[in-house]
Short mmCIF file of C-alpha atoms and ligand atoms in Angstrom, two decimals:
data_model
loop_
_atom_site.label_atom_id
_atom_site.label_comp_id
_atom_site.label_asym_id
_atom_site.label_seq_id
_atom_site.Cartn_x
_atom_site.Cartn_y
_atom_site.Cartn_z
CA UNK A 1 -31.86 -25.38 3.32
CA UNK A 2 -30.37 -25.87 6.70
CA UNK A 3 -29.66 -22.24 7.33
CA UNK A 4 -33.24 -21.07 7.01
CA UNK A 5 -34.98 -23.95 8.79
CA UNK A 6 -32.69 -24.07 11.79
CA UNK A 7 -31.66 -20.45 12.04
CA UNK A 8 -28.21 -19.00 11.99
CA UNK A 9 -27.30 -19.83 15.56
CA UNK A 10 -28.26 -23.50 15.47
CA UNK A 11 -25.74 -25.46 17.53
CA UNK A 12 -23.60 -27.95 15.66
CA UNK A 13 -23.84 -30.52 18.47
CA UNK A 14 -27.10 -31.54 20.15
CA UNK A 15 -27.36 -30.39 23.72
CA UNK A 16 -24.85 -27.64 23.12
CA UNK A 17 -26.16 -24.29 24.25
CA UNK A 18 -23.79 -22.23 22.12
CA UNK A 19 -25.90 -19.83 20.09
CA UNK A 20 -22.92 -18.54 18.11
CA UNK A 21 -22.05 -21.68 16.18
CA UNK A 22 -23.41 -22.72 12.80
CA UNK A 23 -24.07 -26.17 11.44
CA UNK A 24 -21.57 -27.51 8.95
CA UNK A 25 -24.23 -27.41 6.22
CA UNK A 26 -25.06 -23.78 6.95
CA UNK A 27 -21.39 -22.84 6.90
CA UNK A 28 -20.76 -24.58 3.60
CA UNK A 29 -23.80 -23.00 2.08
CA UNK A 30 -22.52 -19.60 3.14
CA UNK A 31 -19.09 -20.28 1.67
CA UNK A 32 -20.71 -21.19 -1.65
CA UNK A 33 -22.85 -18.08 -1.63
CA UNK A 34 -19.96 -15.78 -0.80
CA UNK A 35 -17.67 -17.32 -3.40
CA UNK A 36 -20.39 -17.13 -6.05
CA UNK A 37 -20.89 -13.43 -5.38
CA UNK A 38 -17.14 -12.79 -5.51
CA UNK A 39 -16.84 -14.67 -8.83
CA UNK A 40 -19.71 -12.70 -10.30
CA UNK A 41 -18.01 -9.47 -9.31
CA UNK A 42 -14.71 -10.55 -10.81
CA UNK A 43 -16.24 -11.70 -14.06
CA UNK A 44 -18.22 -8.52 -14.47
CA UNK A 45 -15.47 -6.18 -13.36
CA UNK A 46 -14.23 -4.79 -16.67
CA UNK A 47 -17.78 -4.14 -17.90
CA UNK A 48 -18.65 -2.42 -14.64
CA UNK A 49 -17.74 1.15 -13.75
CA UNK A 50 -14.48 1.51 -11.82
CA UNK A 51 -15.99 3.65 -9.12
CA UNK A 52 -19.35 4.11 -7.48
CA UNK A 53 -19.93 6.64 -4.77
CA UNK A 54 -22.97 7.78 -2.82
CA UNK A 55 -23.43 10.54 -0.32
CA UNK A 56 -24.32 10.18 3.31
CA UNK A 57 -27.91 11.20 2.71
CA UNK A 58 -28.47 8.24 0.41
CA UNK A 59 -26.70 5.71 2.61
CA UNK A 60 -28.09 6.62 6.03
CA UNK A 61 -31.65 5.37 5.43
CA UNK A 62 -30.28 2.25 3.78
CA UNK A 63 -28.03 1.18 6.62
CA UNK A 64 -28.85 3.02 9.83
CA UNK A 65 -30.45 0.73 12.41
CA UNK A 66 -29.85 -0.59 15.92
CA UNK A 67 -28.20 -4.00 16.13
CA UNK A 68 -30.97 -6.62 15.83
CA UNK A 69 -31.83 -8.54 18.99
CA UNK A 70 -32.66 -11.71 17.07
CA UNK A 71 -30.49 -13.12 14.31
CA UNK A 72 -31.45 -13.15 10.64
CA UNK A 73 -30.99 -15.57 7.79
CA UNK A 74 -27.26 -15.40 7.08
CA UNK A 75 -27.87 -15.62 3.34
CA UNK A 76 -29.93 -12.47 3.50
CA UNK A 77 -27.20 -10.79 5.51
CA UNK A 78 -24.67 -11.63 2.78
CA UNK A 79 -26.99 -10.56 -0.02
CA UNK A 80 -27.64 -7.25 1.66
CA UNK A 81 -23.96 -6.49 2.04
CA UNK A 82 -23.27 -7.46 -1.57
CA UNK A 83 -26.16 -5.30 -2.76
CA UNK A 84 -26.06 -2.22 -0.53
CA UNK A 85 -22.61 -1.90 0.96
CA UNK A 86 -19.69 -3.38 -0.96
CA UNK A 87 -20.50 -2.03 -4.44
CA UNK A 88 -20.64 1.57 -3.23
CA UNK A 89 -16.90 1.91 -3.46
CA UNK A 90 -13.93 2.23 -5.71
CA UNK A 91 -13.09 -0.93 -7.58
CA UNK A 92 -9.38 -0.52 -7.08
CA UNK A 93 -8.76 -3.76 -8.96
CA UNK A 94 -10.68 -2.64 -12.05
CA UNK A 95 -8.40 -2.72 -15.12
CA UNK A 96 -9.18 0.95 -15.80
CA UNK A 97 -8.81 2.15 -12.23
CA UNK A 98 -5.75 4.41 -12.48
CA UNK A 99 -6.42 6.71 -9.52
CA UNK A 100 -4.34 6.97 -6.33
CA UNK A 101 -2.64 3.58 -6.05
CA UNK A 102 -4.56 0.64 -7.53
CA UNK A 103 -4.46 -2.80 -5.95
CA UNK A 104 -5.20 -6.00 -7.82
CA UNK A 105 -5.09 -9.03 -5.58
CA UNK A 106 -4.27 -12.52 -6.77
CA UNK A 107 -6.75 -15.25 -5.90
CA UNK A 108 -4.33 -17.37 -3.83
CA UNK A 109 -3.74 -14.24 -1.74
CA UNK A 110 -7.47 -13.91 -1.13
CA UNK A 111 -7.68 -17.58 -0.21
CA UNK A 112 -4.75 -17.11 2.17
CA UNK A 113 -6.66 -14.42 4.07
CA UNK A 114 -9.63 -16.77 4.28
CA UNK A 115 -7.42 -19.60 5.53
CA UNK A 116 -5.64 -17.40 8.06
CA UNK A 117 -8.98 -16.16 9.40
CA UNK A 118 -10.44 -19.67 9.40
CA UNK A 119 -7.47 -21.15 11.24
CA UNK A 120 -7.52 -18.04 13.41
CA UNK A 121 -3.76 -17.74 13.44
CA UNK A 122 -2.31 -15.66 16.24
CA UNK A 123 0.89 -14.43 14.67
CA UNK A 124 2.40 -12.66 17.66
CA UNK A 125 4.64 -15.26 19.31
CA UNK A 126 6.46 -18.42 18.32
CA UNK A 127 4.59 -20.30 21.03
CA UNK A 128 1.31 -19.09 19.56
CA UNK A 129 2.20 -19.94 15.96
CA UNK A 130 5.40 -21.84 15.26
CA UNK A 131 4.58 -22.83 11.69
CA UNK A 132 3.26 -19.44 10.63
CA UNK A 133 6.20 -17.70 12.34
CA UNK A 134 8.66 -19.90 10.45
CA UNK A 135 6.84 -19.08 7.22
CA UNK A 136 6.91 -15.33 7.94
CA UNK A 137 10.67 -15.62 8.56
CA UNK A 138 11.03 -17.29 5.18
CA UNK A 139 9.01 -14.66 3.32
CA UNK A 140 10.78 -11.81 5.15
CA UNK A 141 14.04 -13.39 4.05
CA UNK A 142 12.85 -13.40 0.44
CA UNK A 143 12.19 -9.68 0.72
CA UNK A 144 15.65 -9.25 2.27
CA UNK A 145 17.25 -10.85 -0.77
CA UNK A 146 15.12 -8.88 -3.23
CA UNK A 147 16.30 -5.66 -1.60
CA UNK A 148 19.92 -6.77 -1.58
CA UNK A 149 20.04 -6.52 2.21
CA UNK A 150 22.72 -8.42 4.21
CA UNK A 151 22.19 -11.56 6.34
CA UNK A 152 21.47 -9.69 9.56
CA UNK A 153 18.52 -7.83 8.10
CA UNK A 154 14.96 -8.75 8.96
CA UNK A 155 11.53 -7.39 9.56
CA UNK A 156 7.87 -8.19 9.64
CA UNK A 157 4.60 -7.80 7.81
CA UNK A 158 2.42 -4.90 8.91
CA UNK A 159 -1.01 -3.53 8.08
CA UNK A 160 0.51 -1.29 5.43
CA UNK A 161 3.21 1.17 4.51
CA UNK A 162 2.07 3.68 7.11
CA UNK A 163 2.51 1.20 9.96
CA UNK A 164 5.86 0.05 8.54
CA UNK A 165 7.20 3.61 8.39
CA UNK A 166 5.87 4.37 11.86
CA UNK A 167 7.70 1.39 13.34
CA UNK A 168 10.83 2.45 11.45
CA UNK A 169 10.75 5.97 12.89
CA UNK A 170 10.33 4.60 16.40
CA UNK A 171 13.56 2.63 15.91
CA UNK A 172 15.27 5.69 14.39
CA UNK A 173 14.29 7.80 17.38
CA UNK A 174 15.56 5.21 19.86
CA UNK A 175 18.80 4.73 17.92
CA UNK A 176 19.32 8.51 18.04
CA UNK A 177 19.03 8.30 21.83
CA UNK A 178 15.43 9.55 21.99
CA UNK A 179 16.57 13.20 21.90
CA UNK A 180 14.53 15.97 23.44
CA UNK A 181 14.39 18.08 20.30
CA UNK A 182 14.18 15.63 17.39
CA UNK A 183 14.03 16.59 13.70
CA UNK A 184 12.97 14.42 10.77
CA UNK A 185 13.76 15.25 7.13
CA UNK A 186 11.81 14.35 4.03
CA UNK A 187 11.18 15.68 0.56
CA UNK A 188 8.23 17.84 -0.46
CA UNK A 189 7.03 14.79 -2.43
CA UNK A 190 6.97 12.52 0.61
CA UNK A 191 3.76 10.74 1.53
CA UNK A 192 1.51 12.07 4.29
CA UNK A 193 2.06 8.75 6.11
CA UNK A 194 5.62 9.87 6.88
CA UNK A 195 4.48 13.18 8.32
CA UNK A 196 1.98 11.32 10.47
CA UNK A 197 4.61 8.82 11.59
CA UNK A 198 6.99 11.64 12.54
CA UNK A 199 4.23 13.32 14.56
CA UNK A 200 3.41 10.10 16.37
CA UNK A 201 7.03 9.53 17.39
CA UNK A 202 7.02 12.98 18.97
CA UNK A 203 8.50 15.28 16.35
CA UNK A 204 6.89 18.73 16.49
CA UNK A 205 5.22 19.69 13.20
CA UNK A 206 7.65 22.59 12.69
CA UNK A 207 10.55 20.16 13.01
CA UNK A 208 9.33 17.91 10.25
CA UNK A 209 11.52 19.42 7.54
CA UNK A 210 10.30 19.28 3.96
CA UNK A 211 13.17 19.50 1.50
CA UNK A 212 12.44 21.02 -1.91
CA UNK A 213 12.73 18.86 -5.05
CA UNK A 214 14.66 19.26 -8.26
CA UNK A 215 13.10 19.36 -11.73
CA UNK A 216 12.46 15.62 -11.54
CA UNK A 217 10.75 15.68 -8.17
CA UNK A 218 13.74 14.30 -6.29
CA UNK A 219 15.07 15.67 -3.03
CA UNK A 220 17.83 18.27 -3.37
CA UNK A 221 20.58 16.69 -1.33
CA UNK A 222 22.54 19.97 -0.96
CA UNK A 223 19.53 21.70 0.59
CA UNK A 224 19.08 18.77 2.91
CA UNK A 225 22.73 18.86 4.01
CA UNK A 226 22.43 22.59 4.72
CA UNK A 227 19.26 22.10 6.79
CA UNK A 228 20.94 19.41 8.86
CA UNK A 229 23.90 21.71 9.54
CA UNK A 230 21.65 24.59 10.57
CA UNK A 231 19.51 22.39 12.79
CA UNK A 232 22.53 20.99 14.58
CA UNK A 233 23.81 24.53 15.14
CA UNK A 234 20.43 25.43 16.60
CA UNK A 235 20.73 22.57 19.11
CA UNK A 236 18.26 20.20 17.45
CA UNK A 237 18.94 16.51 16.92
CA UNK A 238 18.37 14.87 13.52
CA UNK A 239 16.63 11.54 13.96
CA UNK A 240 15.91 10.34 10.44
CA UNK A 241 16.10 11.15 6.76
CA UNK A 242 13.13 9.73 4.84
CA UNK A 243 13.67 9.06 1.15
CA UNK A 244 11.20 8.13 -1.57
CA UNK A 245 11.56 5.02 -3.66
CA UNK A 246 8.57 5.82 -5.79
CA UNK A 247 6.83 9.02 -4.74
CA UNK A 248 3.07 8.71 -4.98
CA UNK A 249 2.71 11.81 -7.18
CA UNK A 250 5.13 10.97 -9.95
CA UNK A 251 6.86 7.68 -9.11
CA UNK A 252 10.05 9.71 -8.57
CA UNK A 253 12.96 8.04 -6.79
CA UNK A 254 15.17 10.18 -4.57
CA UNK A 255 18.94 9.94 -5.14
CA UNK A 256 19.34 7.01 -2.76
CA UNK A 257 23.12 6.61 -3.09
CA UNK A 258 23.78 10.27 -2.34
CA UNK A 259 21.34 10.18 0.56
CA UNK A 260 23.02 7.06 1.93
CA UNK A 261 26.39 8.85 1.74
CA UNK A 262 24.98 11.87 3.55
CA UNK A 263 23.25 9.76 6.21
CA UNK A 264 26.44 7.76 6.81
CA UNK A 265 28.56 10.92 7.06
CA UNK A 266 26.11 12.53 9.47
CA UNK A 267 25.28 9.40 11.44
CA UNK A 268 21.55 9.76 10.77
CA UNK A 269 19.08 6.93 10.21
CA UNK A 270 18.07 6.58 6.56
CA UNK A 271 14.55 5.29 6.05
CA UNK A 272 13.33 4.58 2.53
CA UNK A 273 9.60 4.78 1.89
CA UNK A 274 9.25 2.17 -0.84
CA UNK A 275 5.57 1.52 -0.12
CA UNK A 276 4.75 2.47 -3.64
CA UNK A 277 7.74 1.38 -5.68
CA UNK A 278 9.66 -1.12 -3.57
CA UNK A 279 8.70 -4.32 -5.34
CA UNK A 280 10.00 -2.91 -8.60
CA UNK A 281 13.32 -4.37 -7.39
CA UNK A 282 12.01 -7.66 -8.74
CA UNK A 283 12.78 -6.41 -12.25
CA UNK A 284 16.17 -5.48 -13.68
CA UNK A 285 14.92 -2.04 -14.54
CA UNK A 286 13.46 -1.38 -11.10
CA UNK A 287 16.60 -2.74 -9.46
CA UNK A 288 18.65 -0.17 -11.39
CA UNK A 289 16.25 2.67 -10.52
CA UNK A 290 16.32 1.79 -6.82
CA UNK A 291 20.07 1.24 -6.60
CA UNK A 292 21.24 2.23 -3.13
CA UNK A 293 18.07 1.05 -1.38
CA UNK A 294 20.18 -1.72 0.20
CA UNK A 295 22.17 0.95 2.05
CA UNK A 296 19.13 2.27 3.93
CA UNK A 297 18.75 1.49 7.63
CA UNK A 298 15.10 0.61 7.02
CA UNK A 299 12.71 0.16 4.13
CA UNK A 300 8.89 0.20 4.11
CA UNK A 301 7.10 -1.74 1.39
CA UNK A 302 3.51 -2.51 0.48
CA UNK A 303 2.69 -5.97 -0.82
CA UNK A 304 -0.91 -4.80 -1.36
CA UNK A 305 0.36 -2.51 -4.09
CA UNK A 306 2.99 -3.93 -6.43
CA UNK A 307 3.01 -7.48 -5.10
CA UNK A 308 -0.65 -8.01 -5.91
CA UNK A 309 -1.97 -8.94 -2.47
CA UNK A 310 -5.30 -8.11 -0.86
CA UNK A 311 -5.27 -5.40 1.81
CA UNK A 312 -3.60 -5.34 4.35
CA UNK A 313 -0.03 -6.30 3.53
CA UNK A 314 2.74 -3.87 4.39
CA UNK A 315 6.28 -4.85 5.24
CA UNK A 316 9.06 -3.26 7.24
CA UNK A 317 12.66 -4.34 6.69
CA UNK A 318 15.48 -3.20 8.97
CA UNK A 319 19.10 -3.64 7.96
CA UNK A 320 20.09 -4.70 11.47
CA UNK A 321 17.06 -6.52 12.80
CA UNK A 322 18.48 -6.49 16.34
CA UNK A 323 17.83 -2.77 16.44
CA UNK A 324 14.19 -3.40 15.62
CA UNK A 325 13.88 -5.97 18.40
CA UNK A 326 15.79 -3.83 20.87
CA UNK A 327 13.21 -1.10 20.30
CA UNK A 328 10.06 -3.15 20.56
CA UNK A 329 10.83 -6.11 22.78
CA UNK A 330 9.12 -6.00 26.17
CA UNK A 331 8.63 -9.01 28.40
CA UNK A 332 5.75 -8.69 30.87
CA UNK A 333 5.05 -11.43 33.43
CA UNK A 334 2.00 -12.79 31.62
CA UNK A 335 4.16 -13.51 28.56
CA UNK A 336 6.96 -15.27 30.43
CA UNK A 337 6.14 -18.57 28.72
CA UNK A 338 6.90 -17.27 25.24
CA UNK A 339 10.69 -17.04 25.66
CA UNK A 340 11.92 -19.92 23.53
CA UNK A 341 15.37 -18.60 22.69
CA UNK A 342 16.78 -16.30 20.01
CA UNK A 343 16.09 -18.69 17.18
CA UNK A 344 12.39 -18.47 17.86
CA UNK A 345 11.22 -15.05 16.78
CA UNK A 346 8.27 -13.50 18.51
CA UNK A 347 6.98 -11.16 15.85
CA UNK A 348 5.34 -9.05 18.54
CA UNK A 349 8.93 -8.06 19.43
CA UNK A 350 9.35 -6.38 16.05
CA UNK A 351 6.57 -3.84 16.02
CA UNK A 352 3.41 -2.36 17.45
CA UNK A 353 1.03 -5.31 17.29
CA UNK A 354 0.85 -8.23 19.70
CA UNK A 355 -2.15 -9.91 18.12
CA UNK A 356 -1.31 -10.02 14.43
CA UNK A 357 -2.94 -11.71 11.49
CA UNK A 358 -0.90 -14.03 9.29
CA UNK A 359 -0.17 -11.63 6.42
CA UNK A 360 2.94 -13.38 5.13
CA UNK A 361 0.75 -16.31 4.11
CA UNK A 362 -0.83 -14.47 1.19
CA UNK A 363 2.52 -13.48 -0.24
CA UNK A 364 3.81 -17.02 0.18
CA UNK A 365 0.74 -18.71 -1.30
CA UNK A 366 0.56 -16.55 -4.38
CA UNK A 367 4.28 -16.86 -5.06
CA UNK A 368 4.10 -20.63 -4.57
CA UNK A 369 1.17 -20.74 -6.98
CA UNK A 370 2.39 -18.49 -9.78
CA UNK A 371 6.17 -18.43 -9.32
CA UNK A 372 8.48 -15.40 -9.31
CA UNK A 373 8.67 -15.23 -13.09
CA UNK A 374 4.98 -14.32 -13.25
CA UNK A 375 5.39 -11.62 -10.61
CA UNK A 376 8.44 -10.12 -12.29
CA UNK A 377 6.54 -10.05 -15.57
CA UNK A 378 3.52 -8.35 -14.03
CA UNK A 379 5.62 -5.62 -12.38
CA UNK A 380 7.58 -5.05 -15.60
CA UNK A 381 4.37 -4.77 -17.59
CA UNK A 382 3.06 -1.95 -15.41
CA UNK A 383 6.19 0.02 -16.19
CA UNK A 384 5.95 -0.79 -19.90
CA UNK A 385 2.33 0.34 -20.08
CA UNK A 386 3.28 3.63 -18.40
CA UNK A 387 6.05 4.07 -21.01
CA UNK A 388 3.54 3.54 -23.79
CA UNK A 389 1.17 5.99 -22.12
CA UNK A 390 4.01 8.54 -22.08
CA UNK A 391 4.67 7.98 -25.80
CA UNK A 392 0.99 8.35 -26.55
CA UNK A 393 0.78 11.60 -24.56
CA UNK A 394 3.87 13.03 -26.27
CA UNK A 395 2.37 12.25 -29.66
CA UNK A 396 -1.11 13.63 -28.89
CA UNK A 397 -1.40 17.28 -29.96
CA UNK A 398 -3.98 18.03 -27.25
CA UNK A 399 -2.10 16.45 -24.35
CA UNK A 400 0.93 17.78 -22.50
CA UNK A 401 3.29 15.54 -20.52
CA UNK A 402 3.94 16.89 -17.01
CA UNK A 403 6.12 14.12 -15.62
CA UNK A 404 7.84 11.25 -17.38
CA UNK A 405 6.70 7.73 -16.71
CA UNK A 406 8.40 6.43 -13.61
CA UNK A 407 7.53 3.17 -11.88
CA UNK A 408 4.13 3.00 -13.53
CA UNK A 409 3.09 6.63 -12.89
CA UNK A 410 2.68 9.25 -15.59
CA UNK A 411 1.33 12.81 -15.18
CA UNK A 412 -0.11 14.97 -17.91
CA UNK A 413 -2.84 17.42 -18.76
CA UNK A 414 -5.12 18.43 -21.58
CA UNK A 415 -3.62 21.43 -23.36
CA UNK A 416 -5.34 21.86 -26.70
CA UNK A 417 -2.97 22.64 -29.57
CA UNK A 418 -3.30 26.15 -30.99
CA UNK A 419 -5.48 27.48 -28.16
CA UNK A 420 -2.81 28.88 -25.79
CA UNK A 421 -5.03 28.92 -22.71
CA UNK A 422 -3.75 30.53 -19.52
CA UNK A 423 -3.06 28.49 -16.37
CA UNK A 424 -6.45 29.20 -14.78
CA UNK A 425 -8.29 28.15 -17.92
CA UNK A 426 -6.17 25.03 -18.22
CA UNK A 427 -6.91 24.07 -14.65
CA UNK A 428 -10.65 24.51 -15.16
CA UNK A 429 -10.49 22.55 -18.40
CA UNK A 430 -8.61 19.65 -16.83
CA UNK A 431 -10.83 19.52 -13.79
CA UNK A 432 -13.91 19.22 -15.99
CA UNK A 433 -12.23 16.71 -18.28
CA UNK A 434 -11.45 14.54 -15.30
CA UNK A 435 -15.00 14.85 -13.95
CA UNK A 436 -16.36 13.86 -17.32
CA UNK A 437 -14.19 10.80 -17.68
CA UNK A 438 -15.19 9.61 -14.23
CA UNK A 439 -18.88 10.39 -14.78
CA UNK A 440 -18.71 8.45 -18.05
CA UNK A 441 -17.97 5.38 -15.96
CA UNK A 442 -15.27 4.15 -18.30
CA UNK A 443 -12.18 4.85 -16.24
CA UNK A 444 -11.13 6.22 -12.91
CA UNK A 445 -8.20 8.53 -12.41
CA UNK A 446 -7.14 11.11 -9.90
CA UNK A 447 -5.40 14.45 -10.11
CA UNK A 448 -2.55 16.05 -8.24
CA UNK A 449 -0.46 19.20 -8.28
CA UNK A 450 3.07 19.30 -9.59
CA UNK A 451 4.83 22.54 -8.62
CA UNK A 452 1.39 24.02 -8.25
CA UNK A 453 0.19 22.88 -11.69
CA UNK A 454 -3.05 20.88 -11.78
CA UNK A 455 -2.16 17.54 -13.26
CA UNK A 456 -3.97 14.39 -14.27
CA UNK A 457 -2.24 11.24 -13.20
CA UNK A 458 -2.34 7.61 -14.26
CA UNK A 459 -0.99 4.97 -11.90
CA UNK A 460 -0.69 1.73 -13.84
CA UNK A 461 0.09 -1.38 -11.83
CA UNK A 462 -2.86 -3.71 -12.15
CA UNK A 463 -1.79 -7.08 -13.53
CA UNK A 464 -5.02 -7.33 -15.55
CA UNK A 465 -4.69 -3.94 -17.26
CA UNK A 466 -4.06 -4.06 -21.01
CA UNK A 467 -2.77 -1.43 -23.43
CA UNK A 468 -6.33 -1.07 -24.74
CA UNK A 469 -7.46 -0.09 -21.23
CA UNK A 470 -4.79 2.61 -21.05
CA UNK A 471 -5.31 3.84 -24.60
CA UNK A 472 -9.10 4.02 -24.26
CA UNK A 473 -8.69 6.02 -21.05
CA UNK A 474 -6.33 8.52 -22.70
CA UNK A 475 -8.71 8.79 -25.65
CA UNK A 476 -11.58 9.45 -23.24
CA UNK A 477 -9.54 12.28 -21.70
CA UNK A 478 -8.86 13.83 -25.11
CA UNK A 479 -12.51 13.55 -26.04
CA UNK A 480 -13.64 15.06 -22.74
CA UNK A 481 -11.18 17.93 -23.20
CA UNK A 482 -12.30 18.58 -26.77
CA UNK A 483 -15.99 18.71 -25.93
CA UNK A 484 -15.60 21.75 -23.68
C1 PLP B 501 0.57 3.87 -0.06
C2 PLP B 501 1.75 4.62 0.40
C3 PLP B 501 1.99 4.84 1.76
C4 PLP B 501 1.00 4.42 2.82
O1 PLP B 501 0.87 3.04 2.87
P1 PLP B 501 -0.48 2.36 3.45
O2 PLP B 501 -0.35 0.96 3.01
O3 PLP B 501 -1.62 3.07 2.79
O4 PLP B 501 -0.48 2.53 4.91
C5 PLP B 501 3.14 5.49 2.12
N1 PLP B 501 4.01 5.93 1.20
C6 PLP B 501 3.82 5.76 -0.13
C7 PLP B 501 4.81 6.28 -1.10
C8 PLP B 501 2.68 5.11 -0.57
O5 PLP B 501 2.46 4.93 -1.89
#
């Protein structure tokens, strides 16, 4: 075993004094070990619990130590991480992980991250990465077509939806003339990432307007129009309207066409947060639900959610990509060599990051491998499973539906037939039912509040999840509720 006899830092070439290089044999051995451990995890996933947590007190003694002065056997380092660190976490790709937003990566996507790290791609300038930049242009153009955006639209891959929305609000602010007293509008169902983005671009917290929702958790456009009028009268300057295309709570989609009309009339930037639901446009049904998204000035998406990629894979699309580049392009002296002409996009000119990893590769590799048909089918299936969950909930005497299935999300609670419990009792009952299901290790789900009502929530978008997984989870909830 090369690794143990020569030590981790053994130079690959004799006479080389580099203590940070490994021999080819040691590297290959490590690759085999790592891939074996990943395979074991994948094969055992469904039988394993979907979540394992530990408190600080338990983890401190296990992991606290100064950095070692001398290196250790790299195999032991890997084994330790696989034993003590990585398993103490949510398995967000577990078929019965329905909490928050699950993520189930495809294997070619995982391999793409490995390749991109191994080739150490610097995806910031065309000079630094011509091939990868061309490929990112191609994948961005696929997303453009999926959204129904025109030719002049473009964008980039980002760490996630938060970064995509932040970049979008920077453009919106600049396009509004970087006003002194900016206001941003969003629904009460909008994601915290949008509030954070608005704060970062310099909008005071009291000028981040939250618009109330209708009975289906969609922004009330009349209220929004009135707020805009009042703010203008008060001397404030609207910078952006942020709409949901799949709110995290309920999967609700704001009335995008009406919002686009309002934004056009008022001359305000319309940003659509489609981090959750955006890739539903791949299906006919999702396309219909998200009609109007192509009229937005910008759209944030998350390929690590409904496009089955490993973290991190967000995407920002801007209808007029020149506006994006106008906002972010800066040419310091030390980058004077990178100017290769308009045709040669420097992705650093489209967002916050100069040094960027090659995120488009994972999307490209998994689509090349499986084809679009497979992706469309997987997205459609998430929606179908949520529909079936809704039917099941409606038919179960001890469950109450709190929001209809939308884009893979369904909200409900235990409400035992014939017991007529008050709200406080129902909340206590549901909290304990949820705790019990999680403690049972069978499934993982999270709760939320809908108009103040404590609600259980299933978010179903894992491509490996089956109806049995969903049904067994709902049955576990009923059982947990009945045993109290
Ligand atoms: C996940 C999500 C975000 C944040 O995206 P990150 O990838 O976590 O940065 C924003 N908005 C919505 C609706 C989301 O679901």
